[in-house]
Amino acid sequence: MTDARPDPDALLARLQRDDAAARRGRLKIFFGANAGVGKTFAMLAAAHAAQLQGRAVRVGVVETHGRADTETIARDLPRLALKDVAHRGQTLREFDLDAALAWSREQPGGVLLLDELAHSNAPGSRHAKRWQDAQELREAGVEVWTTLNVQHLESLNDVVGGITGIRVWETLPDRVFDDADEVVVVDLPPDELLQRLKEGKVYLPQQAERAARNFFRKGNLLALRELALRRTADRVDDQMQAYRREHSAGTVWPNRESLLACVGPGAASDKVVRSAARLAQQLGLDWHAVHVQTAHGLSEAARQRVQRTLELAQSLGARTAELSAPEVARALVGYAREHNLARLVVGRRERAWRWPGRPTLAEALNHLADEMDVLQVALPTTMRASEPGPPVPPGLIASHTLRGYAASLAGVALTTLIAQLLLSFIAPTNIAMLYLLNVVGVALWFGRAPAALTALLGVAAFDFVFVEPRWSFAVGDAQYLVTFGVLLLVGLVVGQLAAGLQAQARAARERERRVRGLYAMSRDLGAALVPEQVAEIGTRFLRAEFGVASAVLAPPLGNAPGHEVLTVLPGASAQPDLGVAQWAFDHAQAAGQGTDTLPASPCLMLPLTAPMRLRGVLAVEGTGRRWSPEARELLDTCAALLAISLERIHYIEVAQQSTLQIESERLRNSLLTAISHDLRTPLAALVGLADALKLTPLNAPQADVADAMRRSALRMSALVANLLDMARLQSGAVQLNRHWLPLQEVVGSALASLDEVLAGREVAVDLPAELPLVELDAVLIERVLVNLLENAVKYTPPGGPIRVAARAAGRQVEIDVSDSGPGFPAGREEKLFDKFERGDRESATPGVGLGLAICKAIVEAHGGRISAHNVPTGGACVRVELPLGEPPE
């Protein structure tokens, strides 16, 4: 019979979720594999249907991308006005969150359409992402309908990038997708989508042609379609599992094939695991491997064998678990129903004899769960000599010591003595109860086997001492034989039950102790402020829990990812092998004792993996035995808590440093702006005086001095102009004046402005005639090219060539300015774009390190990117990448 009572915790969690859902607005996502499958159209069509049913509908924002059918169906729906957001010289049209909230107060229960959930809002908006707008709307009780492509899910972003070769930067957390109340899959076969693309129903013709060559290849579309359907299926499966847990479903629903391998203590259990692994691989199934520990217990050899078998299953891809229960079959069925596993794989060995009426494990499973398939794997009847001995038979446990048996003998003797003293006050038949009480006590303290011995000895003592004829094993009254049988049977059963309850109570106390220890550790870690405190808390927990020495190793805070060298944090009680620890850190895998990597190490090395990155290694000295699955799981939990704490401390320090850096930058910019304004007037006067001196007759030395004064004043003026430009760019005061221009015109203007500087220099210009028009601010991009060319002149030796080249590359244009100088210092290419950063600080070449910083600010204001690298044949190259848009017809 199945126990279908609901889990109280699940019921409470369900009530809490229902209560939260009642206050929040619903989220409905129209989900597709890629652009053009009809998500927005389907959303608008559903909105029309909702409007006809009397619901209030508003369009918050809809991106039609010029598609005629989408524009037509959207035209009849009422819209909220978009708001204008000024950003770097451009006016962007964005969703107005405040207007939507105001509308929702006027029209409670309405539906708001919010297209492209992964969209990034313009800087200065309340939220950085549109999905955050949707979250605020839902908290206000607004029902939101939206659209989403599979490539925008954070967990699948790199997978999609690997398939298509194009990385999408607008993503949202998977929890937003999983938290949706409804997901509508909008699917379209690849051939139909390609036909729509060809007909111009997805993109404009010029864009469609490029898309067909890149993202919209049929292989890409097939792969993305599979990803979208699989992700939706995973979401539905999670919902189904949650429903089963909440309603305590008593049977397995075979909606998704899966396996459960039952691991016993026998030496041939690895055959069960390997057979299950092969079957799972052939059928493409998920599978679990579980061992059930009963009150019977196991010998140390059998215990180690179970651990090795579970480790084998885990290495073959199984999810492993070790359960504690009085009955193996019931525990396996309960686990299978909890995880919805429809097939059970068990071993079958033909035995010469077994207890009459006692079913095999397969028979017990069939009886308890007739909805499951039970697959039996034939096991050898004998084991190889090289394998450990057989498991200890039922009734023998690890506490089978002389102490337990001595307690059994002493207890029977003491009970006999007390009964002898009470014989004149109680009937002989009541003395049997004293022996039964002795059986219960021995079972509770020493286990099942001493209890069974106590029952046998109690019957023998009762017969010998108290049954006529006394002091012999003869029985004068045959009715006493029934008494002996009942006493022996009840003693064995009670002993069995008492030992089982004691084992369960012991396991419960152990679990409670470990949970209490983890809670105390979590509380202490929450108050830790430095990594040293985290290490001390971790070592203290492991010493209290396992009695072992340990150490926490972490890289210094200043090390860049990929170049970390581990050091032992203070508070360590172990001396770990740094080489093994470094290997575990570099490969993000466990190593050392008890693993397959460097097992000779005296310590087990566990990587401290935090949500963002690896934070260090936990080294735990071994006990000389393999770690049990429960102990290993506790170690992994400890490592996870330490990793999260180290990451929390790291980001606290990053936030403090960022705050300090922002304040320092603000102060420095204010100071530089003030000084620069004060210097502009005297420098302009100095340049004018130098020009005036050149107009008067001077001898050669005087003319040289006047010329040098003029050059120095011009250089100082350029420096002051750079300082002012940098301050204006950082404050956002610069407004871009964009126009569609040929790149040749901007490059030519920059070269013309540097006629005097480039005099006598060899400048090669490679600008293909077919370069497309670029939307840019000509004055600012010219400033970028001038700065780059001046840098090239500074570092190129006399007679060395300077090269300016450009080319179209996909959705962007690349401009390279290269020289034939010494090149950039290795490893510092990216740092050169920071303010006041120079390649060689000791160089005699004039400059303060602002030119490249200004270039970076201007290029990024255009939505582009700037980078630096060394040319293999010698020299340095700076590359400017500007986005290509669609020029007006």
PDB file of C-alpha atoms in Angstrom, residues 667-808:
ATOM      1  CA  LEU A 667      38.717  64.675  -7.186  1.00  0.00           C
ATOM      2  CA  ARG A 668      41.449  64.405  -9.795  1.00  0.00           C
ATOM      3  CA  ASN A 669      39.120  65.429 -12.637  1.00  0.00           C
ATOM      4  CA  SER A 670      37.903  68.453 -10.679  1.00  0.00           C
ATOM      5  CA  LEU A 671      41.476  69.490  -9.955  1.00  0.00           C
ATOM      6  CA  LEU A 672      42.673  68.971 -13.532  1.00  0.00           C
ATOM      7  CA  THR A 673      39.694  70.849 -14.976  1.00  0.00           C
ATOM      8  CA  ALA A 674      40.316  73.817 -12.697  1.00  0.00           C
ATOM      9  CA  ILE A 675      44.051  73.921 -13.451  1.00  0.00           C
ATOM     10  CA  SER A 676      43.541  73.422 -17.198  1.00  0.00           C
ATOM     11  CA  HIS A 677      41.129  76.358 -17.449  1.00  0.00           C
ATOM     12  CA  ASP A 678      43.629  78.577 -15.630  1.00  0.00           C
ATOM     13  CA  LEU A 679      46.452  77.536 -17.991  1.00  0.00           C
ATOM     14  CA  ARG A 680      44.655  78.037 -21.289  1.00  0.00           C
ATOM     15  CA  THR A 681      44.852  81.854 -21.340  1.00  0.00           C
ATOM     16  CA  PRO A 682      48.588  82.224 -20.530  1.00  0.00           C
ATOM     17  CA  LEU A 683      49.465  79.411 -22.967  1.00  0.00           C
ATOM     18  CA  ALA A 684      47.488  81.085 -25.769  1.00  0.00           C
ATOM     19  CA  ALA A 685      49.302  84.339 -25.002  1.00  0.00           C
ATOM     20  CA  LEU A 686      52.655  82.532 -25.034  1.00  0.00           C
ATOM     21  CA  VAL A 687      51.927  81.016 -28.462  1.00  0.00           C
ATOM     22  CA  GLY A 688      50.919  84.440 -29.768  1.00  0.00           C
ATOM     23  CA  LEU A 689      54.108  86.056 -28.456  1.00  0.00           C
ATOM     24  CA  ALA A 690      56.185  83.310 -30.071  1.00  0.00           C
ATOM     25  CA  ASP A 691      54.433  83.898 -33.398  1.00  0.00           C
ATOM     26  CA  ALA A 692      55.029  87.651 -33.045  1.00  0.00           C
ATOM     27  CA  LEU A 693      58.722  87.098 -32.373  1.00  0.00           C
ATOM     28  CA  LYS A 694      59.047  85.067 -35.559  1.00  0.00           C
ATOM     29  CA  LEU A 695      57.726  88.022 -37.534  1.00  0.00           C
ATOM     30  CA  THR A 696      60.559  90.307 -36.320  1.00  0.00           C
ATOM     31  CA  PRO A 697      64.110  90.074 -37.746  1.00  0.00           C
ATOM     32  CA  LEU A 698      66.127  87.714 -35.523  1.00  0.00           C
ATOM     33  CA  ASN A 699      69.532  86.164 -35.787  1.00  0.00           C
ATOM     34  CA  ALA A 700      69.795  82.372 -36.032  1.00  0.00           C
ATOM     35  CA  PRO A 701      70.155  81.580 -32.279  1.00  0.00           C
ATOM     36  CA  GLN A 702      67.266  83.888 -31.419  1.00  0.00           C
ATOM     37  CA  ALA A 703      65.068  82.347 -34.133  1.00  0.00           C
ATOM     38  CA  ASP A 704      65.815  78.857 -32.752  1.00  0.00           C
ATOM     39  CA  VAL A 705      64.863  79.947 -29.249  1.00  0.00           C
ATOM     40  CA  ALA A 706      61.606  81.509 -30.486  1.00  0.00           C
ATOM     41  CA  ASP A 707      60.793  78.345 -32.468  1.00  0.00           C
ATOM     42  CA  ALA A 708      61.509  76.090 -29.475  1.00  0.00           C
ATOM     43  CA  MET A 709      59.338  78.324 -27.267  1.00  0.00           C
ATOM     44  CA  ARG A 710      56.505  78.090 -29.770  1.00  0.00           C
ATOM     45  CA  ARG A 711      56.734  74.260 -30.011  1.00  0.00           C
ATOM     46  CA  SER A 712      56.771  73.908 -26.234  1.00  0.00           C
ATOM     47  CA  ALA A 713      53.774  76.209 -25.875  1.00  0.00           C
ATOM     48  CA  LEU A 714      51.863  74.260 -28.544  1.00  0.00           C
ATOM     49  CA  ARG A 715      52.711  71.005 -26.795  1.00  0.00           C
ATOM     50  CA  MET A 716      51.467  72.390 -23.489  1.00  0.00           C
ATOM     51  CA  SER A 717      48.295  73.655 -25.200  1.00  0.00           C
ATOM     52  CA  ALA A 718      47.670  70.177 -26.625  1.00  0.00           C
ATOM     53  CA  LEU A 719      48.158  68.671 -23.156  1.00  0.00           C
ATOM     54  CA  VAL A 720      45.693  71.097 -21.602  1.00  0.00           C
ATOM     55  CA  ALA A 721      43.215  70.395 -24.428  1.00  0.00           C
ATOM     56  CA  ASN A 722      43.553  66.678 -23.744  1.00  0.00           C
ATOM     57  CA  LEU A 723      42.889  67.201 -20.037  1.00  0.00           C
ATOM     58  CA  LEU A 724      39.779  69.245 -20.753  1.00  0.00           C
ATOM     59  CA  ASP A 725      38.520  66.770 -23.356  1.00  0.00           C
ATOM     60  CA  MET A 726      39.046  63.865 -20.946  1.00  0.00           C
ATOM     61  CA  ALA A 727      37.072  65.672 -18.240  1.00  0.00           C
ATOM     62  CA  ARG A 728      34.246  66.491 -20.677  1.00  0.00           C
ATOM     63  CA  LEU A 729      34.066  62.930 -21.984  1.00  0.00           C
ATOM     64  CA  GLN A 730      33.898  61.455 -18.487  1.00  0.00           C
ATOM     65  CA  SER A 731      31.216  63.879 -17.371  1.00  0.00           C
ATOM     66  CA  GLY A 732      29.055  63.022 -20.405  1.00  0.00           C
ATOM     67  CA  ALA A 733      29.048  66.625 -21.582  1.00  0.00           C
ATOM     68  CA  VAL A 734      30.196  65.669 -25.103  1.00  0.00           C
ATOM     69  CA  GLN A 735      27.262  65.293 -27.530  1.00  0.00           C
ATOM     70  CA  LEU A 736      27.929  63.261 -30.668  1.00  0.00           C
ATOM     71  CA  ASN A 737      27.114  64.981 -33.943  1.00  0.00           C
ATOM     72  CA  ARG A 738      26.720  61.902 -36.145  1.00  0.00           C
ATOM     73  CA  HIS A 739      26.554  61.950 -39.923  1.00  0.00           C
ATOM     74  CA  TRP A 740      26.888  59.285 -42.610  1.00  0.00           C
ATOM     75  CA  LEU A 741      30.346  59.887 -44.099  1.00  0.00           C
ATOM     76  CA  PRO A 742      32.899  57.981 -46.185  1.00  0.00           C
ATOM     77  CA  LEU A 743      35.831  56.884 -44.037  1.00  0.00           C
ATOM     78  CA  GLN A 744      38.285  58.128 -46.696  1.00  0.00           C
ATOM     79  CA  GLU A 745      37.175  61.701 -46.018  1.00  0.00           C
ATOM     80  CA  VAL A 746      37.828  61.497 -42.265  1.00  0.00           C
ATOM     81  CA  VAL A 747      41.228  59.819 -42.683  1.00  0.00           C
ATOM     82  CA  GLY A 748      42.246  62.392 -45.293  1.00  0.00           C
ATOM     83  CA  SER A 749      41.283  65.259 -42.998  1.00  0.00           C
ATOM     84  CA  ALA A 750      43.345  63.776 -40.155  1.00  0.00           C
ATOM     85  CA  LEU A 751      46.400  63.371 -42.389  1.00  0.00           C
ATOM     86  CA  ALA A 752      46.020  66.927 -43.704  1.00  0.00           C
ATOM     87  CA  SER A 753      45.947  68.371 -40.170  1.00  0.00           C
ATOM     88  CA  LEU A 754      49.284  66.659 -39.438  1.00  0.00           C
ATOM     89  CA  ASP A 755      51.181  67.861 -42.513  1.00  0.00           C
ATOM     90  CA  GLU A 756      53.883  69.468 -40.381  1.00  0.00           C
ATOM     91  CA  VAL A 757      54.208  66.477 -38.035  1.00  0.00           C
ATOM     92  CA  LEU A 758      54.276  63.907 -40.861  1.00  0.00           C
ATOM     93  CA  ALA A 759      56.742  65.835 -42.985  1.00  0.00           C
ATOM     94  CA  GLY A 760      59.485  63.489 -44.120  1.00  0.00           C
ATOM     95  CA  ARG A 761      57.599  60.407 -42.918  1.00  0.00           C
ATOM     96  CA  GLU A 762      56.509  57.451 -45.076  1.00  0.00           C
ATOM     97  CA  VAL A 763      52.760  57.031 -44.556  1.00  0.00           C
ATOM     98  CA  ALA A 764      51.024  54.171 -46.410  1.00  0.00           C
ATOM     99  CA  VAL A 765      47.238  54.439 -46.677  1.00  0.00           C
ATOM    100  CA  ASP A 766      45.107  51.411 -47.626  1.00  0.00           C
ATOM    101  CA  LEU A 767      41.406  52.360 -47.866  1.00  0.00           C
ATOM    102  CA  PRO A 768      39.372  50.210 -50.293  1.00  0.00           C
ATOM    103  CA  ALA A 769      36.993  52.164 -52.494  1.00  0.00           C
ATOM    104  CA  GLU A 770      34.074  49.845 -51.607  1.00  0.00           C
ATOM    105  CA  LEU A 771      34.134  50.721 -47.906  1.00  0.00           C
ATOM    106  CA  PRO A 772      30.552  51.437 -46.740  1.00  0.00           C
ATOM    107  CA  LEU A 773      29.458  54.730 -45.214  1.00  0.00           C
ATOM    108  CA  VAL A 774      29.882  55.005 -41.453  1.00  0.00           C
ATOM    109  CA  GLU A 775      27.676  57.001 -39.080  1.00  0.00           C
ATOM    110  CA  LEU A 776      30.118  58.971 -36.912  1.00  0.00           C
ATOM    111  CA  ASP A 777      31.102  62.307 -35.434  1.00  0.00           C
ATOM    112  CA  ALA A 778      33.729  63.440 -37.938  1.00  0.00           C
ATOM    113  CA  VAL A 779      35.480  65.867 -35.558  1.00  0.00           C
ATOM    114  CA  LEU A 780      35.863  63.325 -32.754  1.00  0.00           C
ATOM    115  CA  ILE A 781      36.920  60.379 -34.971  1.00  0.00           C
ATOM    116  CA  GLU A 782      39.418  62.704 -36.653  1.00  0.00           C
ATOM    117  CA  ARG A 783      40.735  63.453 -33.164  1.00  0.00           C
ATOM    118  CA  VAL A 784      41.154  59.715 -32.572  1.00  0.00           C
ATOM    119  CA  LEU A 785      43.126  59.282 -35.798  1.00  0.00           C
ATOM    120  CA  VAL A 786      45.274  62.341 -35.044  1.00  0.00           C
ATOM    121  CA  ASN A 787      46.180  60.988 -31.590  1.00  0.00           C
ATOM    122  CA  LEU A 788      47.039  57.569 -33.022  1.00  0.00           C
ATOM    123  CA  LEU A 789      49.155  59.052 -35.827  1.00  0.00           C
ATOM    124  CA  GLU A 790      51.006  61.339 -33.384  1.00  0.00           C
ATOM    125  CA  ASN A 791      51.772  58.291 -31.226  1.00  0.00           C
ATOM    126  CA  ALA A 792      53.025  56.432 -34.290  1.00  0.00           C
ATOM    127  CA  VAL A 793      55.314  59.344 -35.193  1.00  0.00           C
ATOM    128  CA  LYS A 794      56.698  59.502 -31.642  1.00  0.00           C
ATOM    129  CA  TYR A 795      57.741  55.846 -31.556  1.00  0.00           C
ATOM    130  CA  THR A 796      58.681  55.224 -35.196  1.00  0.00           C
ATOM    131  CA  PRO A 797      62.388  55.750 -35.925  1.00  0.00           C
ATOM    132  CA  PRO A 798      63.283  58.177 -38.775  1.00  0.00           C
ATOM    133  CA  GLY A 799      62.627  56.558 -42.125  1.00  0.00           C
ATOM    134  CA  GLY A 800      60.313  53.927 -40.622  1.00  0.00           C
ATOM    135  CA  PRO A 801      56.936  53.427 -42.324  1.00  0.00           C
ATOM    136  CA  ILE A 802      53.544  54.254 -40.770  1.00  0.00           C
ATOM    137  CA  ARG A 803      50.464  52.497 -42.095  1.00  0.00           C
ATOM    138  CA  VAL A 804      46.757  53.375 -42.015  1.00  0.00           C
ATOM    139  CA  ALA A 805      44.388  50.655 -43.259  1.00  0.00           C
ATOM    140  CA  ALA A 806      40.677  49.944 -43.043  1.00  0.00           C
ATOM    141  CA  ARG A 807      38.350  47.110 -44.010  1.00  0.00           C
ATOM    142  CA  ALA A 808      34.754  45.996 -43.500  1.00  0.00           C
TER     143      ALA A 808
END
